[in-house]
PDB file of C-alpha atoms in Angstrom:
ATOM      1  CA  MET A   1      -0.002  -0.008  -0.006  1.00 47.00           C
ATOM      2  CA  SER A   2       1.593   3.285  -1.045  1.00 48.00           C
ATOM      3  CA  ILE A   3       0.178   6.737  -0.728  1.00 50.00           C
ATOM      4  CA  ILE A   4       0.078   8.897  -3.841  1.00 57.00           C
ATOM      5  CA  SER A   5      -1.617  11.970  -2.446  1.00 90.00           C
ATOM      6  CA  THR A   6      -2.876  13.273   0.867  1.00 95.00           C
ATOM      7  CA  VAL A   7      -4.826  16.239   2.191  1.00 97.00           C
ATOM      8  CA  THR A   8      -6.232  17.319   5.522  1.00 98.00           C
ATOM      9  CA  VAL A   9      -9.419  19.372   5.734  1.00 98.00           C
ATOM     10  CA  THR A  10     -10.221  21.199   8.968  1.00 98.00           C
ATOM     11  CA  VAL A  11     -13.883  22.149   9.297  1.00 98.00           C
ATOM     12  CA  PRO A  12     -15.499  24.325  12.014  1.00 98.00           C
ATOM     13  CA  ALA A  13     -18.554  23.481  14.062  1.00 98.00           C
ATOM     14  CA  THR A  14     -21.618  25.572  13.364  1.00 98.00           C
ATOM     15  CA  THR A  15     -24.611  26.880  15.226  1.00 98.00           C
ATOM     16  CA  ALA A  16     -27.735  27.286  13.171  1.00 97.00           C
ATOM     17  CA  ASN A  17     -31.042  29.185  13.435  1.00 97.00           C
ATOM     18  CA  LEU A  18     -29.899  31.669  16.143  1.00 98.00           C
ATOM     19  CA  GLY A  19     -33.542  31.842  17.173  1.00 97.00           C
ATOM     20  CA  PRO A  20     -35.687  33.126  14.294  1.00 97.00           C
ATOM     21  CA  GLY A  21     -33.421  32.111  11.396  1.00 96.00           C
ATOM     22  CA  PHE A  22     -34.776  28.612  11.025  1.00 95.00           C
ATOM     23  CA  ASP A  23     -32.993  26.634   8.261  1.00 93.00           C
ATOM     24  CA  CYS A  24     -31.503  29.755   6.693  1.00 95.00           C
ATOM     25  CA  ILE A  25     -28.875  31.302   9.007  1.00 97.00           C
ATOM     26  CA  GLY A  26     -25.853  29.823  10.698  1.00 98.00           C
ATOM     27  CA  ALA A  27     -22.483  30.771  12.147  1.00 98.00           C
ATOM     28  CA  ALA A  28     -19.131  28.976  12.221  1.00 98.00           C
ATOM     29  CA  LEU A  29     -17.544  28.484  15.645  1.00 98.00           C
ATOM     30  CA  THR A  30     -13.980  27.874  16.867  1.00 98.00           C
ATOM     31  CA  LEU A  31     -14.468  24.126  17.441  1.00 98.00           C
ATOM     32  CA  TYR A  32     -13.178  21.739  14.777  1.00 98.00           C
ATOM     33  CA  ASN A  33     -13.198  18.332  13.110  1.00 98.00           C
ATOM     34  CA  HIS A  34     -10.219  17.237  11.038  1.00 98.00           C
ATOM     35  CA  PHE A  35     -10.455  14.902   8.027  1.00 98.00           C
ATOM     36  CA  HIS A  36      -7.259  13.428   6.594  1.00 98.00           C
ATOM     37  CA  PHE A  37      -7.569  11.757   3.173  1.00 97.00           C
ATOM     38  CA  SER A  38      -4.907   9.493   1.666  1.00 95.00           C
ATOM     39  CA  LEU A  39      -5.320   8.208  -1.879  1.00 91.00           C
ATOM     40  CA  LEU A  40      -4.037   4.669  -2.409  1.00 87.00           C
ATOM     41  CA  GLU A  41      -2.378   3.175  -5.443  1.00 79.00           C
ATOM     42  CA  GLU A  42      -4.001  -0.243  -5.231  1.00 73.00           C
ATOM     43  CA  ALA A  43      -7.709  -1.030  -5.117  1.00 68.00           C
ATOM     44  CA  GLU A  44      -7.639  -1.297  -1.346  1.00 72.00           C
ATOM     45  CA  THR A  45     -10.768  -1.726   0.694  1.00 76.00           C
ATOM     46  CA  LEU A  46     -12.040   1.448   2.263  1.00 90.00           C
ATOM     47  CA  LYS A  47     -10.237   2.309   5.505  1.00 93.00           C
ATOM     48  CA  ILE A  48     -11.760   4.770   7.959  1.00 96.00           C
ATOM     49  CA  THR A  49     -10.405   5.439  11.431  1.00 97.00           C
ATOM     50  CA  ALA A  50     -11.523   7.957  14.041  1.00 97.00           C
ATOM     51  CA  THR A  51      -9.989   9.445  17.157  1.00 97.00           C
ATOM     52  CA  GLY A  52     -11.517  11.693  19.761  1.00 95.00           C
ATOM     53  CA  LYS A  53     -13.989  11.561  22.631  1.00 90.00           C
ATOM     54  CA  GLU A  54     -16.832   9.979  20.629  1.00 92.00           C
ATOM     55  CA  ALA A  55     -14.761   8.084  18.063  1.00 95.00           C
ATOM     56  CA  ALA A  56     -16.525   4.782  18.833  1.00 94.00           C
ATOM     57  CA  LYS A  57     -19.762   6.235  17.429  1.00 94.00           C
ATOM     58  CA  VAL A  58     -18.270   7.076  14.038  1.00 96.00           C
ATOM     59  CA  LYS A  59     -19.203   4.673  11.234  1.00 95.00           C
ATOM     60  CA  THR A  60     -16.168   3.146   9.553  1.00 95.00           C
ATOM     61  CA  ASP A  61     -17.790   1.563   6.504  1.00 94.00           C
ATOM     62  CA  ASP A  62     -19.136   3.048   3.280  1.00 95.00           C
ATOM     63  CA  SER A  63     -22.083   4.563   5.177  1.00 96.00           C
ATOM     64  CA  ASN A  64     -19.702   7.105   6.760  1.00 98.00           C
ATOM     65  CA  LEU A  65     -21.031  10.549   5.839  1.00 98.00           C
ATOM     66  CA  ALA A  66     -17.608  12.030   5.003  1.00 98.00           C
ATOM     67  CA  TYR A  67     -16.993   9.133   2.628  1.00 98.00           C
ATOM     68  CA  GLN A  68     -20.448   9.435   1.099  1.00 98.00           C
ATOM     69  CA  ALA A  69     -19.762  13.117   0.356  1.00 98.00           C
ATOM     70  CA  PHE A  70     -16.336  12.173  -1.014  1.00 98.00           C
ATOM     71  CA  VAL A  71     -17.980   9.686  -3.394  1.00 97.00           C
ATOM     72  CA  LYS A  72     -20.737  12.133  -4.343  1.00 97.00           C
ATOM     73  CA  LEU A  73     -18.237  14.632  -5.716  1.00 97.00           C
ATOM     74  CA  TYR A  74     -16.625  12.037  -7.976  1.00 96.00           C
ATOM     75  CA  GLU A  75     -20.069  10.875  -9.149  1.00 95.00           C
ATOM     76  CA  TYR A  76     -20.885  14.522  -9.924  1.00 95.00           C
ATOM     77  CA  LEU A  77     -17.751  14.613 -12.085  1.00 96.00           C
ATOM     78  CA  GLY A  78     -18.746  11.375 -13.809  1.00 94.00           C
ATOM     79  CA  GLN A  79     -15.729   9.574 -12.348  1.00 94.00           C
ATOM     80  CA  SER A  80     -15.233   6.509 -10.215  1.00 92.00           C
ATOM     81  CA  PRO A  81     -14.050   7.420  -6.711  1.00 93.00           C
ATOM     82  CA  PRO A  82     -10.440   6.382  -5.967  1.00 93.00           C
ATOM     83  CA  SER A  83      -9.421   4.103  -3.143  1.00 93.00           C
ATOM     84  CA  VAL A  84      -8.970   6.183  -0.034  1.00 95.00           C
ATOM     85  CA  ALA A  85      -8.051   5.998   3.633  1.00 95.00           C
ATOM     86  CA  ILE A  86      -9.800   8.555   5.866  1.00 97.00           C
ATOM     87  CA  GLU A  87      -8.601   9.500   9.319  1.00 98.00           C
ATOM     88  CA  ILE A  88     -11.076  11.564  11.344  1.00 98.00           C
ATOM     89  CA  SER A  89     -10.087  13.572  14.408  1.00 98.00           C
ATOM     90  CA  LEU A  90     -13.180  14.635  16.324  1.00 97.00           C
ATOM     91  CA  GLY A  91     -13.536  17.905  18.162  1.00 97.00           C
ATOM     92  CA  VAL A  92     -17.212  18.564  17.452  1.00 97.00           C
ATOM     93  CA  PRO A  93     -19.669  16.543  19.530  1.00 95.00           C
ATOM     94  CA  LEU A  94     -22.010  14.226  17.600  1.00 94.00           C
ATOM     95  CA  ALA A  95     -25.796  14.756  17.474  1.00 89.00           C
ATOM     96  CA  ARG A  96     -25.654  17.851  19.668  1.00 93.00           C
ATOM     97  CA  GLY A  97     -26.796  20.645  17.343  1.00 94.00           C
ATOM     98  CA  LEU A  98     -23.304  21.860  16.450  1.00 97.00           C
ATOM     99  CA  GLY A  99     -23.226  20.788  12.807  1.00 96.00           C
ATOM    100  CA  SER A 100     -21.191  17.571  13.101  1.00 96.00           C
ATOM    101  CA  SER A 101     -22.865  16.195   9.965  1.00 96.00           C
ATOM    102  CA  ALA A 102     -22.104  19.423   8.122  1.00 98.00           C
ATOM    103  CA  THR A 103     -18.402  19.076   8.988  1.00 98.00           C
ATOM    104  CA  ALA A 104     -18.419  15.571   7.497  1.00 98.00           C
ATOM    105  CA  ILE A 105     -20.136  16.716   4.299  1.00 98.00           C
ATOM    106  CA  ALA A 106     -17.869  19.761   3.927  1.00 98.00           C
ATOM    107  CA  GLY A 107     -14.787  17.738   4.744  1.00 98.00           C
ATOM    108  CA  GLY A 108     -15.610  14.973   2.272  1.00 98.00           C
ATOM    109  CA  LEU A 109     -16.443  17.327  -0.584  1.00 98.00           C
ATOM    110  CA  VAL A 110     -13.514  19.683  -0.081  1.00 98.00           C
ATOM    111  CA  GLY A 111     -11.085  16.795   0.311  1.00 98.00           C
ATOM    112  CA  ALA A 112     -12.347  15.054  -2.816  1.00 97.00           C
ATOM    113  CA  ASN A 113     -12.313  18.274  -4.833  1.00 97.00           C
ATOM    114  CA  TYR A 114      -8.688  18.923  -3.874  1.00 96.00           C
ATOM    115  CA  LEU A 115      -7.552  15.382  -4.664  1.00 96.00           C
ATOM    116  CA  ALA A 116      -9.392  15.517  -8.000  1.00 95.00           C
ATOM    117  CA  GLY A 117      -7.430  18.619  -8.987  1.00 95.00           C
ATOM    118  CA  GLU A 118      -9.994  21.191  -7.816  1.00 96.00           C
ATOM    119  CA  PRO A 119     -12.299  20.952 -10.873  1.00 96.00           C
ATOM    120  CA  LEU A 120     -15.229  22.495  -8.948  1.00 96.00           C
ATOM    121  CA  THR A 121     -15.553  26.075  -7.808  1.00 95.00           C
ATOM    122  CA  PRO A 122     -16.363  26.801  -4.160  1.00 96.00           C
ATOM    123  CA  VAL A 123     -19.920  27.634  -5.227  1.00 94.00           C
ATOM    124  CA  GLU A 124     -20.346  24.263  -6.967  1.00 94.00           C
ATOM    125  CA  VAL A 125     -18.996  22.513  -3.859  1.00 97.00           C
ATOM    126  CA  MET A 126     -21.497  24.488  -1.788  1.00 96.00           C
ATOM    127  CA  GLN A 127     -24.402  23.455  -3.999  1.00 94.00           C
ATOM    128  CA  LEU A 128     -23.463  19.792  -3.614  1.00 95.00           C
ATOM    129  CA  ALA A 129     -23.148  20.261   0.160  1.00 96.00           C
ATOM    130  CA  ILE A 130     -26.604  21.818   0.413  1.00 95.00           C
ATOM    131  CA  ALA A 131     -28.091  19.043  -1.731  1.00 93.00           C
ATOM    132  CA  ILE A 132     -26.614  16.371   0.567  1.00 95.00           C
ATOM    133  CA  GLU A 133     -27.548  18.105   3.843  1.00 93.00           C
ATOM    134  CA  GLY A 134     -31.002  19.208   2.650  1.00 90.00           C
ATOM    135  CA  HIS A 135     -30.726  22.797   3.941  1.00 90.00           C
ATOM    136  CA  PRO A 136     -27.962  25.435   3.903  1.00 95.00           C
ATOM    137  CA  ASP A 137     -27.817  26.740   7.477  1.00 95.00           C
ATOM    138  CA  ASN A 138     -24.910  24.557   8.687  1.00 97.00           C
ATOM    139  CA  VAL A 139     -22.970  23.604   5.562  1.00 98.00           C
ATOM    140  CA  VAL A 140     -22.593  27.144   4.210  1.00 98.00           C
ATOM    141  CA  PRO A 141     -20.764  28.575   7.260  1.00 98.00           C
ATOM    142  CA  ALA A 142     -18.887  25.288   7.652  1.00 98.00           C
ATOM    143  CA  LEU A 143     -17.483  25.819   4.150  1.00 98.00           C
ATOM    144  CA  PHE A 144     -17.001  29.594   4.175  1.00 98.00           C
ATOM    145  CA  GLY A 145     -16.833  30.619   7.837  1.00 98.00           C
ATOM    146  CA  GLY A 146     -18.474  33.616   9.472  1.00 98.00           C
ATOM    147  CA  CYS A 147     -22.175  34.097   9.911  1.00 98.00           C
ATOM    148  CA  ARG A 148     -24.135  33.415   6.720  1.00 98.00           C
ATOM    149  CA  LEU A 149     -27.702  33.808   5.506  1.00 97.00           C
ATOM    150  CA  ALA A 150     -28.808  31.634   2.579  1.00 95.00           C
ATOM    151  CA  ALA A 151     -31.838  32.209   0.395  1.00 94.00           C
ATOM    152  CA  THR A 152     -33.068  30.575  -2.808  1.00 90.00           C
ATOM    153  CA  LYS A 153     -33.253  32.750  -5.916  1.00 87.00           C
ATOM    154  CA  GLY A 154     -36.624  31.316  -6.917  1.00 74.00           C
ATOM    155  CA  GLU A 155     -38.120  27.859  -6.642  1.00 66.00           C
ATOM    156  CA  PRO A 156     -36.341  25.420  -4.334  1.00 57.00           C
ATOM    157  CA  PRO A 157     -33.227  24.433  -6.314  1.00 55.00           C
ATOM    158  CA  GLN A 158     -32.729  21.014  -7.835  1.00 57.00           C
ATOM    159  CA  PRO A 159     -28.995  20.341  -7.983  1.00 56.00           C
ATOM    160  CA  PRO A 160     -27.431  18.822 -11.101  1.00 55.00           C
ATOM    161  CA  LEU A 161     -26.579  15.134 -10.889  1.00 51.00           C
ATOM    162  CA  THR A 162     -23.495  15.570 -13.082  1.00 56.00           C
ATOM    163  CA  LYS A 163     -21.191  18.462 -13.784  1.00 61.00           C
ATOM    164  CA  GLY A 164     -22.699  20.648 -16.448  1.00 52.00           C
ATOM    165  CA  GLY A 165     -26.176  19.222 -15.862  1.00 50.00           C
ATOM    166  CA  GLN A 166     -27.538  22.543 -14.699  1.00 49.00           C
ATOM    167  CA  GLY A 167     -25.919  25.956 -14.913  1.00 51.00           C
ATOM    168  CA  GLY A 168     -25.681  28.675 -12.327  1.00 59.00           C
ATOM    169  CA  CYS A 169     -26.261  28.779  -8.608  1.00 73.00           C
ATOM    170  CA  ASN A 170     -29.792  28.816  -7.204  1.00 85.00           C
ATOM    171  CA  TRP A 171     -28.678  30.268  -3.854  1.00 91.00           C
ATOM    172  CA  GLU A 172     -27.931  33.766  -2.696  1.00 93.00           C
ATOM    173  CA  ILE A 173     -25.430  33.702   0.161  1.00 95.00           C
ATOM    174  CA  CYS A 174     -25.152  36.804   2.300  1.00 96.00           C
ATOM    175  CA  ASP A 175     -22.476  37.303   4.955  1.00 97.00           C
ATOM    176  CA  ILE A 176     -23.846  38.730   8.199  1.00 98.00           C
ATOM    177  CA  PRO A 177     -21.568  41.131  10.102  1.00 98.00           C
ATOM    178  CA  TRP A 178     -20.842  39.937  13.640  1.00 98.00           C
ATOM    179  CA  HIS A 179     -19.882  42.553  16.198  1.00 98.00           C
ATOM    180  CA  SER A 180     -16.547  41.821  17.860  1.00 97.00           C
ATOM    181  CA  ASP A 181     -17.998  42.151  21.384  1.00 97.00           C
ATOM    182  CA  ILE A 182     -20.567  39.350  20.899  1.00 98.00           C
ATOM    183  CA  VAL A 183     -19.387  36.053  22.419  1.00 98.00           C
ATOM    184  CA  PRO A 184     -21.126  32.773  21.554  1.00 98.00           C
ATOM    185  CA  ILE A 185     -21.339  30.484  24.565  1.00 98.00           C
ATOM    186  CA  VAL A 186     -22.328  26.838  24.028  1.00 98.00           C
ATOM    187  CA  ALA A 187     -23.610  24.518  26.722  1.00 98.00           C
ATOM    188  CA  ILE A 188     -23.256  20.968  25.423  1.00 97.00           C
ATOM    189  CA  PRO A 189     -25.202  18.373  27.466  1.00 95.00           C
ATOM    190  CA  ASP A 190     -24.337  14.757  28.088  1.00 91.00           C
ATOM    191  CA  PHE A 191     -27.206  13.491  25.945  1.00 90.00           C
ATOM    192  CA  GLU A 192     -27.962  13.454  22.225  1.00 86.00           C
ATOM    193  CA  LEU A 193     -30.906  14.651  20.143  1.00 86.00           C
ATOM    194  CA  SER A 194     -31.177  13.648  16.509  1.00 85.00           C
ATOM    195  CA  THR A 195     -32.202  16.219  13.936  1.00 83.00           C
ATOM    196  CA  ALA A 196     -34.896  13.818  12.711  1.00 86.00           C
ATOM    197  CA  GLU A 197     -36.429  13.606  16.180  1.00 87.00           C
ATOM    198  CA  ALA A 198     -36.302  17.381  16.598  1.00 89.00           C
ATOM    199  CA  ARG A 199     -38.068  17.885  13.264  1.00 90.00           C
ATOM    200  CA  LYS A 200     -40.863  15.456  14.115  1.00 92.00           C
ATOM    201  CA  VAL A 201     -42.262  17.798  16.769  1.00 93.00           C
ATOM    202  CA  LEU A 202     -42.646  20.745  14.362  1.00 94.00           C
ATOM    203  CA  PRO A 203     -46.075  21.591  12.916  1.00 94.00           C
ATOM    204  CA  THR A 204     -46.674  21.333   9.189  1.00 93.00           C
ATOM    205  CA  GLU A 205     -48.335  24.732   8.985  1.00 94.00           C
ATOM    206  CA  TYR A 206     -47.907  28.101  10.712  1.00 96.00           C
ATOM    207  CA  SER A 207     -50.157  31.118  11.122  1.00 97.00           C
ATOM    208  CA  LYS A 208     -49.586  34.347   9.244  1.00 97.00           C
ATOM    209  CA  ALA A 209     -48.938  36.052  12.595  1.00 98.00           C
ATOM    210  CA  ASP A 210     -46.108  33.615  13.424  1.00 97.00           C
ATOM    211  CA  ALA A 211     -44.565  34.066   9.976  1.00 97.00           C
ATOM    212  CA  ILE A 212     -44.622  37.867  10.370  1.00 97.00           C
ATOM    213  CA  PHE A 213     -43.191  37.571  13.892  1.00 98.00           C
ATOM    214  CA  ASN A 214     -40.222  35.555  12.664  1.00 97.00           C
ATOM    215  CA  ALA A 215     -39.590  37.749   9.628  1.00 97.00           C
ATOM    216  CA  ALA A 216     -39.444  40.836  11.843  1.00 98.00           C
ATOM    217  CA  HIS A 217     -37.187  39.222  14.408  1.00 98.00           C
ATOM    218  CA  LEU A 218     -34.796  37.818  11.793  1.00 97.00           C
ATOM    219  CA  GLY A 219     -34.369  41.336  10.424  1.00 97.00           C
ATOM    220  CA  LEU A 220     -33.734  42.634  13.941  1.00 98.00           C
ATOM    221  CA  LEU A 221     -31.266  39.793  14.549  1.00 98.00           C
ATOM    222  CA  VAL A 222     -29.203  40.746  11.527  1.00 98.00           C
ATOM    223  CA  ARG A 223     -29.014  44.354  12.728  1.00 98.00           C
ATOM    224  CA  GLY A 224     -28.301  43.316  16.298  1.00 98.00           C
ATOM    225  CA  LEU A 225     -25.426  41.019  15.315  1.00 98.00           C
ATOM    226  CA  GLY A 226     -23.847  43.727  13.207  1.00 98.00           C
ATOM    227  CA  THR A 227     -24.134  46.528  15.743  1.00 98.00           C
ATOM    228  CA  GLY A 228     -23.935  44.697  19.047  1.00 97.00           C
ATOM    229  CA  ASN A 229     -27.043  46.616  20.167  1.00 98.00           C
ATOM    230  CA  ALA A 230     -28.046  44.905  23.405  1.00 97.00           C
ATOM    231  CA  ASP A 231     -31.738  45.821  23.280  1.00 97.00           C
ATOM    232  CA  TRP A 232     -32.095  44.568  19.735  1.00 98.00           C
ATOM    233  CA  LEU A 233     -30.337  41.288  20.514  1.00 98.00           C
ATOM    234  CA  ARG A 234     -32.518  40.639  23.572  1.00 97.00           C
ATOM    235  CA  SER A 235     -35.636  40.890  21.425  1.00 97.00           C
ATOM    236  CA  ALA A 236     -34.241  39.504  18.167  1.00 98.00           C
ATOM    237  CA  MET A 237     -33.575  35.934  19.269  1.00 97.00           C
ATOM    238  CA  GLN A 238     -37.230  35.176  19.986  1.00 96.00           C
ATOM    239  CA  ASP A 239     -38.825  32.614  17.683  1.00 97.00           C
ATOM    240  CA  LYS A 240     -42.197  31.022  16.972  1.00 97.00           C
ATOM    241  CA  ILE A 241     -41.248  28.492  14.288  1.00 96.00           C
ATOM    242  CA  HIS A 242     -39.202  25.810  16.036  1.00 95.00           C
ATOM    243  CA  GLN A 243     -38.121  26.643  19.596  1.00 94.00           C
ATOM    244  CA  PRO A 244     -41.537  26.519  21.301  1.00 95.00           C
ATOM    245  CA  TYR A 245     -41.935  22.960  20.020  1.00 95.00           C
ATOM    246  CA  ARG A 246     -38.426  21.703  20.709  1.00 94.00           C
ATOM    247  CA  GLN A 247     -37.966  23.019  24.227  1.00 92.00           C
ATOM    248  CA  SER A 248     -39.789  20.029  25.723  1.00 91.00           C
ATOM    249  CA  LEU A 249     -37.150  17.713  24.214  1.00 93.00           C
ATOM    250  CA  ILE A 250     -34.362  19.415  26.187  1.00 95.00           C
ATOM    251  CA  LYS A 251     -34.330  18.732  29.915  1.00 94.00           C
ATOM    252  CA  GLY A 252     -33.802  21.895  31.960  1.00 96.00           C
ATOM    253  CA  TYR A 253     -34.152  24.306  29.046  1.00 96.00           C
ATOM    254  CA  SER A 254     -36.071  26.972  30.964  1.00 96.00           C
ATOM    255  CA  THR A 255     -33.813  26.710  34.010  1.00 97.00           C
ATOM    256  CA  VAL A 256     -30.647  27.174  31.951  1.00 98.00           C
ATOM    257  CA  ARG A 257     -32.175  30.059  29.963  1.00 98.00           C
ATOM    258  CA  PHE A 258     -33.231  31.867  33.118  1.00 98.00           C
ATOM    259  CA  ALA A 259     -29.732  31.467  34.577  1.00 98.00           C
ATOM    260  CA  ALA A 260     -28.015  32.679  31.414  1.00 98.00           C
ATOM    261  CA  ILE A 261     -30.135  35.816  31.187  1.00 98.00           C
ATOM    262  CA  ALA A 262     -29.821  36.515  34.905  1.00 98.00           C
ATOM    263  CA  ALA A 263     -26.011  36.365  34.486  1.00 98.00           C
ATOM    264  CA  GLY A 264     -26.132  38.972  31.731  1.00 98.00           C
ATOM    265  CA  ALA A 265     -26.662  37.078  28.453  1.00 98.00           C
ATOM    266  CA  TYR A 266     -28.669  38.878  25.779  1.00 98.00           C
ATOM    267  CA  GLU A 267     -30.682  35.708  25.225  1.00 98.00           C
ATOM    268  CA  MET A 268     -30.346  31.949  24.976  1.00 98.00           C
ATOM    269  CA  VAL A 269     -31.580  29.729  22.133  1.00 98.00           C
ATOM    270  CA  ILE A 270     -31.375  26.156  20.929  1.00 97.00           C
ATOM    271  CA  SER A 271     -28.278  25.571  18.787  1.00 97.00           C
ATOM    272  CA  GLY A 272     -29.460  23.994  15.570  1.00 94.00           C
ATOM    273  CA  ALA A 273     -31.835  21.156  16.392  1.00 91.00           C
ATOM    274  CA  GLY A 274     -30.380  20.897  19.922  1.00 92.00           C
ATOM    275  CA  PRO A 275     -29.778  19.785  22.534  1.00 96.00           C
ATOM    276  CA  THR A 276     -26.826  22.189  22.802  1.00 97.00           C
ATOM    277  CA  LEU A 277     -27.931  25.594  24.087  1.00 98.00           C
ATOM    278  CA  LEU A 278     -26.412  28.798  22.715  1.00 98.00           C
ATOM    279  CA  ALA A 279     -26.198  32.080  24.623  1.00 98.00           C
ATOM    280  CA  LEU A 280     -24.929  35.337  23.186  1.00 98.00           C
ATOM    281  CA  ALA A 281     -23.327  37.750  25.612  1.00 98.00           C
ATOM    282  CA  SER A 282     -20.897  40.635  25.719  1.00 98.00           C
ATOM    283  CA  ALA A 283     -17.297  39.776  26.439  1.00 97.00           C
ATOM    284  CA  ASP A 284     -17.371  41.284  29.956  1.00 97.00           C
ATOM    285  CA  VAL A 285     -20.020  38.862  31.211  1.00 98.00           C
ATOM    286  CA  ALA A 286     -19.266  35.772  29.081  1.00 98.00           C
ATOM    287  CA  THR A 287     -17.415  33.961  31.854  1.00 98.00           C
ATOM    288  CA  ALA A 288     -20.248  34.565  34.317  1.00 98.00           C
ATOM    289  CA  VAL A 289     -22.837  33.416  31.812  1.00 98.00           C
ATOM    290  CA  ALA A 290     -20.938  30.197  31.093  1.00 98.00           C
ATOM    291  CA  ALA A 291     -20.635  29.417  34.784  1.00 98.00           C
ATOM    292  CA  ALA A 292     -24.318  30.116  35.415  1.00 98.00           C
ATOM    293  CA  MET A 293     -25.430  27.859  32.552  1.00 98.00           C
ATOM    294  CA  ALA A 294     -23.222  25.029  33.790  1.00 98.00           C
ATOM    295  CA  GLN A 295     -24.471  25.294  37.358  1.00 98.00           C
ATOM    296  CA  ALA A 296     -28.121  25.498  36.283  1.00 98.00           C
ATOM    297  CA  TRP A 297     -27.914  22.353  34.198  1.00 97.00           C
ATOM    298  CA  LEU A 298     -26.094  20.452  36.917  1.00 97.00           C
ATOM    299  CA  GLN A 299     -28.981  21.277  39.240  1.00 96.00           C
ATOM    300  CA  GLU A 300     -31.259  19.589  36.675  1.00 95.00           C
ATOM    301  CA  GLY A 301     -29.132  16.434  36.704  1.00 95.00           C
ATOM    302  CA  VAL A 302     -27.429  17.163  33.381  1.00 95.00           C
ATOM    303  CA  THR A 303     -23.625  17.327  33.144  1.00 95.00           C
ATOM    304  CA  PRO A 304     -22.737  19.853  30.449  1.00 96.00           C
ATOM    305  CA  GLU A 305     -19.543  21.024  28.798  1.00 96.00           C
ATOM    306  CA  VAL A 306     -19.814  24.817  28.590  1.00 98.00           C
ATOM    307  CA  ARG A 307     -17.449  26.766  26.366  1.00 97.00           C
ATOM    308  CA  SER A 308     -17.052  30.405  25.384  1.00 98.00           C
ATOM    309  CA  LEU A 309     -16.085  30.370  21.728  1.00 98.00           C
ATOM    310  CA  SER A 310     -15.457  32.842  18.924  1.00 98.00           C
ATOM    311  CA  LEU A 311     -16.714  33.233  15.373  1.00 98.00           C
ATOM    312  CA  ASP A 312     -14.587  31.228  12.923  1.00 98.00           C
ATOM    313  CA  THR A 313     -14.022  33.429   9.877  1.00 97.00           C
ATOM    314  CA  GLN A 314     -12.190  31.005   7.575  1.00 97.00           C
ATOM    315  CA  GLY A 315     -14.419  27.958   7.191  1.00 98.00           C
ATOM    316  CA  ALA A 316     -13.041  24.709   5.778  1.00 98.00           C
ATOM    317  CA  LYS A 317      -9.259  24.877   5.511  1.00 98.00           C
ATOM    318  CA  ILE A 318      -6.936  22.673   3.444  1.00 97.00           C
ATOM    319  CA  SER A 319      -3.458  21.600   4.530  1.00 95.00           C
ATOM    320  CA  THR A 320      -1.180  19.197   2.672  1.00 85.00           C
TER     321      THR A 320
END
């Protein structure tokens, strides 16, 4: 077995929704997964290894999501995927609402694109990532970093199955300014919540009043993030589309939220589909907010890992 080419892709965790931005807004955080790809000369069987706290939960056969994304890019090019060994170093908790699946998709696509000679543009890679994930809120910031808003240009896009099958990009991606004083604080519990389970509790229809409420608060959120205006941020993170229905799935949600706000957080929301909880706070109270969230959840019988993070501004990075 001899290696003919290798690449490592480092992909940030993401937090999606930020309250009212359901399935359309997300931010990259300074927490990372690393995917190391080694092309093999011979037709070796697929080899996937994982290290990290939850490595035992990572699939090591062809159902591995990073490998599926890797294969998808070659299929898009009309090529057979090469034999590959993948080493995964985990830093992003699994099934916690921090975009672990998005890191795998981004890592697999970016790694495959590099090893194929970078035939696809970043926008084409993004379109494939959105098609695999099903929505843009996590994969877009995972690829590009920062805080990003994604919107379709018209009808929901149908991605091409092969390169050249459909021209243009059906997504508008807008970067959202993030004020330097806003600190994202994540409280990661010791239990999982699948995205599928979190989606089951959502209604199939919403009232016009709820739609207007979320549209207004998403606009306020964008302004609050860019300016750091405390009053705007306190109001902006309210939501009527997903959080009222998902709170019951997260033990101690109300207790932790009350503690975070009492310690000075602007507001606390569910990160992605949960169960991780995200508070935004100014830098001068971030440490106090983190401590209050940890203590509140411990009182509910949940052992969390609470971390004050920063906004990742680079997205998926390649090293060789």
